[in-house]
Short mmCIF file of C-alpha atoms in Angstrom, two decimals:
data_model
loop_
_atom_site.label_atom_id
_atom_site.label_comp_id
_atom_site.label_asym_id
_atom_site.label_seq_id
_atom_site.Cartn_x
_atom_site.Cartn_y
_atom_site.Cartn_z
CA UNK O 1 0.00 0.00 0.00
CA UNK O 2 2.82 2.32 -1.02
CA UNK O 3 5.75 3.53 0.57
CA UNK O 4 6.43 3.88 3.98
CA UNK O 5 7.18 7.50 5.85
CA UNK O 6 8.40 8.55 9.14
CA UNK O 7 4.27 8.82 9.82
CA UNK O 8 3.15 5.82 7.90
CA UNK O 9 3.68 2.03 9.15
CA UNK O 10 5.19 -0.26 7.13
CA UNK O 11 3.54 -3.86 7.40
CA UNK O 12 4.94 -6.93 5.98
CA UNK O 13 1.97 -9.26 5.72
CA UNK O 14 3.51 -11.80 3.83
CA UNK O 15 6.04 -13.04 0.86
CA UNK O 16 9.39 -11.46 1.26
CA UNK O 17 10.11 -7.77 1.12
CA UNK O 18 13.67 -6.53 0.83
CA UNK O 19 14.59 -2.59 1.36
CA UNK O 20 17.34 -1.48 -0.62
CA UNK O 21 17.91 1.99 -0.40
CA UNK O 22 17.69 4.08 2.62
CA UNK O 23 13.97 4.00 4.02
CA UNK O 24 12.04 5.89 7.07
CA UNK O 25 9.16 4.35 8.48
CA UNK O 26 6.55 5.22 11.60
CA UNK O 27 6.97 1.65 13.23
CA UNK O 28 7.75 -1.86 11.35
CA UNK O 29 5.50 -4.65 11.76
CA UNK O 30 6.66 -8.18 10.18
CA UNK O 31 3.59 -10.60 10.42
CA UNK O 32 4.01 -14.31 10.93
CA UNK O 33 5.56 -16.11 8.34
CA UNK O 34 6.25 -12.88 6.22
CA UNK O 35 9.99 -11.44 5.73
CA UNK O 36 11.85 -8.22 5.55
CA UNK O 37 15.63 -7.64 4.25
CA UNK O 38 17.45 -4.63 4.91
CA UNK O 39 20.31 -4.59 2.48
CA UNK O 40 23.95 -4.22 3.30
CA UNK O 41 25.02 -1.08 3.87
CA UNK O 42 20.94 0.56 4.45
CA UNK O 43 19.91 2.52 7.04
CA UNK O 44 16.23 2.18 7.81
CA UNK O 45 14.99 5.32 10.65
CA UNK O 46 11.88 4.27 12.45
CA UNK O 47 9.88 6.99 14.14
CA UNK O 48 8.54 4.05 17.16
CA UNK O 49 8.93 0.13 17.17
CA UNK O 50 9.52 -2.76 16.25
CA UNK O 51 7.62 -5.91 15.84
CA UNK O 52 8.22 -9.04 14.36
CA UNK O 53 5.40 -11.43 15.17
CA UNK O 54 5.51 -15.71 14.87
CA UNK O 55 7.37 -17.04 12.85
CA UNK O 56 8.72 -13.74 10.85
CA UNK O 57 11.92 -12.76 10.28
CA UNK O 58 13.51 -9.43 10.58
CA UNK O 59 16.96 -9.54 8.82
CA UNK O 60 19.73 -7.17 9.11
CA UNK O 61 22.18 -7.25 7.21
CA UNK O 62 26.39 -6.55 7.44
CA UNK O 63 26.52 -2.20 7.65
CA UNK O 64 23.06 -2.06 8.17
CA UNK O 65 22.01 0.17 10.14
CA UNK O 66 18.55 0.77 12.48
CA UNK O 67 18.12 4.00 13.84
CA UNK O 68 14.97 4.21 15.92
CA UNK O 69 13.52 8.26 17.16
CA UNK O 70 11.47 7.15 20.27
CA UNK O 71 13.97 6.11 23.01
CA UNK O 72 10.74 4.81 25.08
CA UNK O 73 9.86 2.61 21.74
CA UNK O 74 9.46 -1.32 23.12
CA UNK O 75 10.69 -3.70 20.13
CA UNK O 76 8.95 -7.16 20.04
CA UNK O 77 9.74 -10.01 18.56
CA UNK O 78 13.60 -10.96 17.00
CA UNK O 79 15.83 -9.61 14.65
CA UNK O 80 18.91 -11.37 12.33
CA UNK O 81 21.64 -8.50 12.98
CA UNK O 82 24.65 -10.16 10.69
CA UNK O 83 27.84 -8.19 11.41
CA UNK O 84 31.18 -8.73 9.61
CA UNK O 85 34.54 -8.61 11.47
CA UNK O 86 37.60 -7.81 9.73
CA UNK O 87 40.17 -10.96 8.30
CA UNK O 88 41.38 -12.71 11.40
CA UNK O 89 43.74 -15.10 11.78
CA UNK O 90 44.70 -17.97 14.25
CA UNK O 91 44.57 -16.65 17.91
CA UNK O 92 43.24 -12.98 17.03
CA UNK O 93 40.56 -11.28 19.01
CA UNK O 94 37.52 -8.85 17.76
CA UNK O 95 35.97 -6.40 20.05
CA UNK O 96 32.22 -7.04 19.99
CA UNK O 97 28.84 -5.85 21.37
CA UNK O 98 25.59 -7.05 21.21
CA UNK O 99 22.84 -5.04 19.61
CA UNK O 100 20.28 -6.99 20.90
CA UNK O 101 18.88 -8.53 24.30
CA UNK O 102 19.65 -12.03 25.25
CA UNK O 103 22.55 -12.76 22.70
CA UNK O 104 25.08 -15.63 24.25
CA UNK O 105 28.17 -15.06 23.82
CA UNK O 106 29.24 -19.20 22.74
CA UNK O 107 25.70 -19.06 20.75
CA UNK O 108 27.31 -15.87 18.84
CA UNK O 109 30.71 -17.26 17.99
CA UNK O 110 29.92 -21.48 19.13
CA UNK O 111 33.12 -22.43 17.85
CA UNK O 112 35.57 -20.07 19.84
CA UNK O 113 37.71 -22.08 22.87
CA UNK O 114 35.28 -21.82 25.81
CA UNK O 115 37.91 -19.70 27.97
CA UNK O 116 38.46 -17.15 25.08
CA UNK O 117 35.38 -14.73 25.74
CA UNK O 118 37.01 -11.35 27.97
CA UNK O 119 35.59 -8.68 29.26
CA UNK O 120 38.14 -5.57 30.79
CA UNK O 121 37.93 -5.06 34.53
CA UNK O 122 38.94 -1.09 34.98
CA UNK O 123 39.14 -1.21 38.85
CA UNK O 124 42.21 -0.12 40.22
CA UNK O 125 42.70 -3.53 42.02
CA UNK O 126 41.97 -5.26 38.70
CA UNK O 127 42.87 -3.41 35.63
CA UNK O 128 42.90 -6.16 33.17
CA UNK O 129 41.29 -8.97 31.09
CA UNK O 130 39.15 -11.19 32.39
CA UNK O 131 37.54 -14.74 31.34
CA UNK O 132 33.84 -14.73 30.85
CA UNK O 133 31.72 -17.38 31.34
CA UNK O 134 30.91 -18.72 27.52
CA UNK O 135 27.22 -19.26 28.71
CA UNK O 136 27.02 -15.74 30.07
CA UNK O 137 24.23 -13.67 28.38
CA UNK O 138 25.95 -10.35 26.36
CA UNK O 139 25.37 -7.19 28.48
CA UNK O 140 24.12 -3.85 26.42
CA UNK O 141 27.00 -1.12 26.52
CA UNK O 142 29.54 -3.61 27.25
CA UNK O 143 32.39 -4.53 25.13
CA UNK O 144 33.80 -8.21 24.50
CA UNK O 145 37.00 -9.75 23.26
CA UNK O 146 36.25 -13.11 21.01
CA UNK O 147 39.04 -14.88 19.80
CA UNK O 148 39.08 -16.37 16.04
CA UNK O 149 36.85 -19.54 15.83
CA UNK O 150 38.90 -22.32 16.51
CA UNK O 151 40.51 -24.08 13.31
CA UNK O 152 41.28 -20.39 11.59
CA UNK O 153 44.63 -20.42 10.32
CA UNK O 154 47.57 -17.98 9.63
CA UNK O 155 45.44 -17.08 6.38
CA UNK O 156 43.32 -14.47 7.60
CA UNK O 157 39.02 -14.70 7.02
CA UNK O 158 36.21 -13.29 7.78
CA UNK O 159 34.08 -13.79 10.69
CA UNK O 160 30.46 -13.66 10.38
CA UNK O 161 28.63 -12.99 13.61
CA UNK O 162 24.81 -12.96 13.49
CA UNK O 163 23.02 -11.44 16.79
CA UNK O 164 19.26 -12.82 17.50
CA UNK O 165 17.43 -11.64 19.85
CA UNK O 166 15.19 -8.82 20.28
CA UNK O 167 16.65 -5.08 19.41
CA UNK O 168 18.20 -2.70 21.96
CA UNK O 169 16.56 0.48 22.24
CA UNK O 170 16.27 3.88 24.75
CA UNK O 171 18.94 4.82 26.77
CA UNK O 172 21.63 2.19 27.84
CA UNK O 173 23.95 2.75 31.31
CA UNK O 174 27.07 1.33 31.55
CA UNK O 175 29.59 1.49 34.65
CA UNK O 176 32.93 3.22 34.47
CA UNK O 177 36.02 3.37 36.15
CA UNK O 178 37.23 7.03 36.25
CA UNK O 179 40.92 6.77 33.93
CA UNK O 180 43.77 6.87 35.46
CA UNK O 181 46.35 7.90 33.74
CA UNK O 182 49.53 6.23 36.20
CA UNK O 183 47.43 2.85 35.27
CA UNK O 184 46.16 3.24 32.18
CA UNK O 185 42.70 1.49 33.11
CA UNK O 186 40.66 1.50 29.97
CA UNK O 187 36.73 0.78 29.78
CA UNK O 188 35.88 -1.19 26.77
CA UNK O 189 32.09 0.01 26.10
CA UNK O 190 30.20 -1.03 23.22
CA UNK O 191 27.23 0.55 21.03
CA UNK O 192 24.07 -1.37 22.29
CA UNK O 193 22.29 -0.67 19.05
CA UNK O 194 22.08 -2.31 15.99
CA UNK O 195 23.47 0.57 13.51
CA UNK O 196 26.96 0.59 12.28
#
């Protein structure tokens, strides 16, 4: 029923709808069994929500960006967020975060080591990496370090990470050690939002 604006839903009732150039919309609703693509490298604004209802399927793609107005928006339902690391090789790390709620980290990368998930402690008694649990669930606003999937080599490839779970939104907090520059205690934050 023609194109979505920053005032007009867009509903996918059914069949497969892919958005390939950059697109506003008032909310996004993807009914059961239907499907919308957002293109790499697309950024689609919504004015309020997100819903994606049954068995529909909300998929972001690598450099795709969502960009939603309403900070007190509530998004239901799941999203595919597919993000692209750069060419690792044997024993390298990414720095990750998860756009969405409920993301594992062993479900996002399943065949990293078990005790190669970190987080950075800041505190002054602390100040470095530390082992998280692979089974722990990925906090918004905080940053990870995920080693290469087991089995890379010294040829480096790409990673693809896929987040599912339902999209971030509003205002994130995340804790901080004031720097100090004597220890050099660096936060690693992350964006809890699924734009690039």
């Amino acid at each position: 029923n023609g194109v979505p604006t920053i005032t007009v839903k867009a509903i996918i009732a059914s069949g497969t709808c892919g958005i390939t150039v950059d697109t506003e919309a008032k909310s996004i609703i993807v009914q059961d069994g239907a499907v919308l693509s957002v293109d790499e490298s697309i950024t689609l604004t919504i004015q309020d929500n997100i819903q994606v209802l049954g068995s529909g399927q909300f998929i972001v793609n690598n450099n795709a960006s969502i960009l939603q107005n309403n900070a007190s928006a509530v998004n239901v339902g799941n999203i595919t967020y597919s993000r692209d690391a750069m060419p690792m090789r044997q024993f390298e790390f990414t720095y990750w975060g998860s756009p969405v709620a409920g993301q594992v980290l062993n479900v996002f990368s399943p065949l990293t080591l078990s005790d190669k998930f970190y987080s950075y402690n800041a505190n002054v008694g602390v100040n470095n990496w530390v082992i998280e649990n692979q089974n722990n669930v990925m906090t918004p606003g905080k940053g990870y370090a995920i080693r290469a999937p087991q089995g890379y080599t010294s040829t480096p490839q790409v990673f693809s990470g896929q987040f599912v779970g339902t999209p971030n939104n509003g205002n994130v907090s995340a804790n901080v050690v004031a720097f100090n520059p004597m220890l050099l205690n660096y936060n690693l934050l992350a964006n809890p939002y699924p734009s690039a």
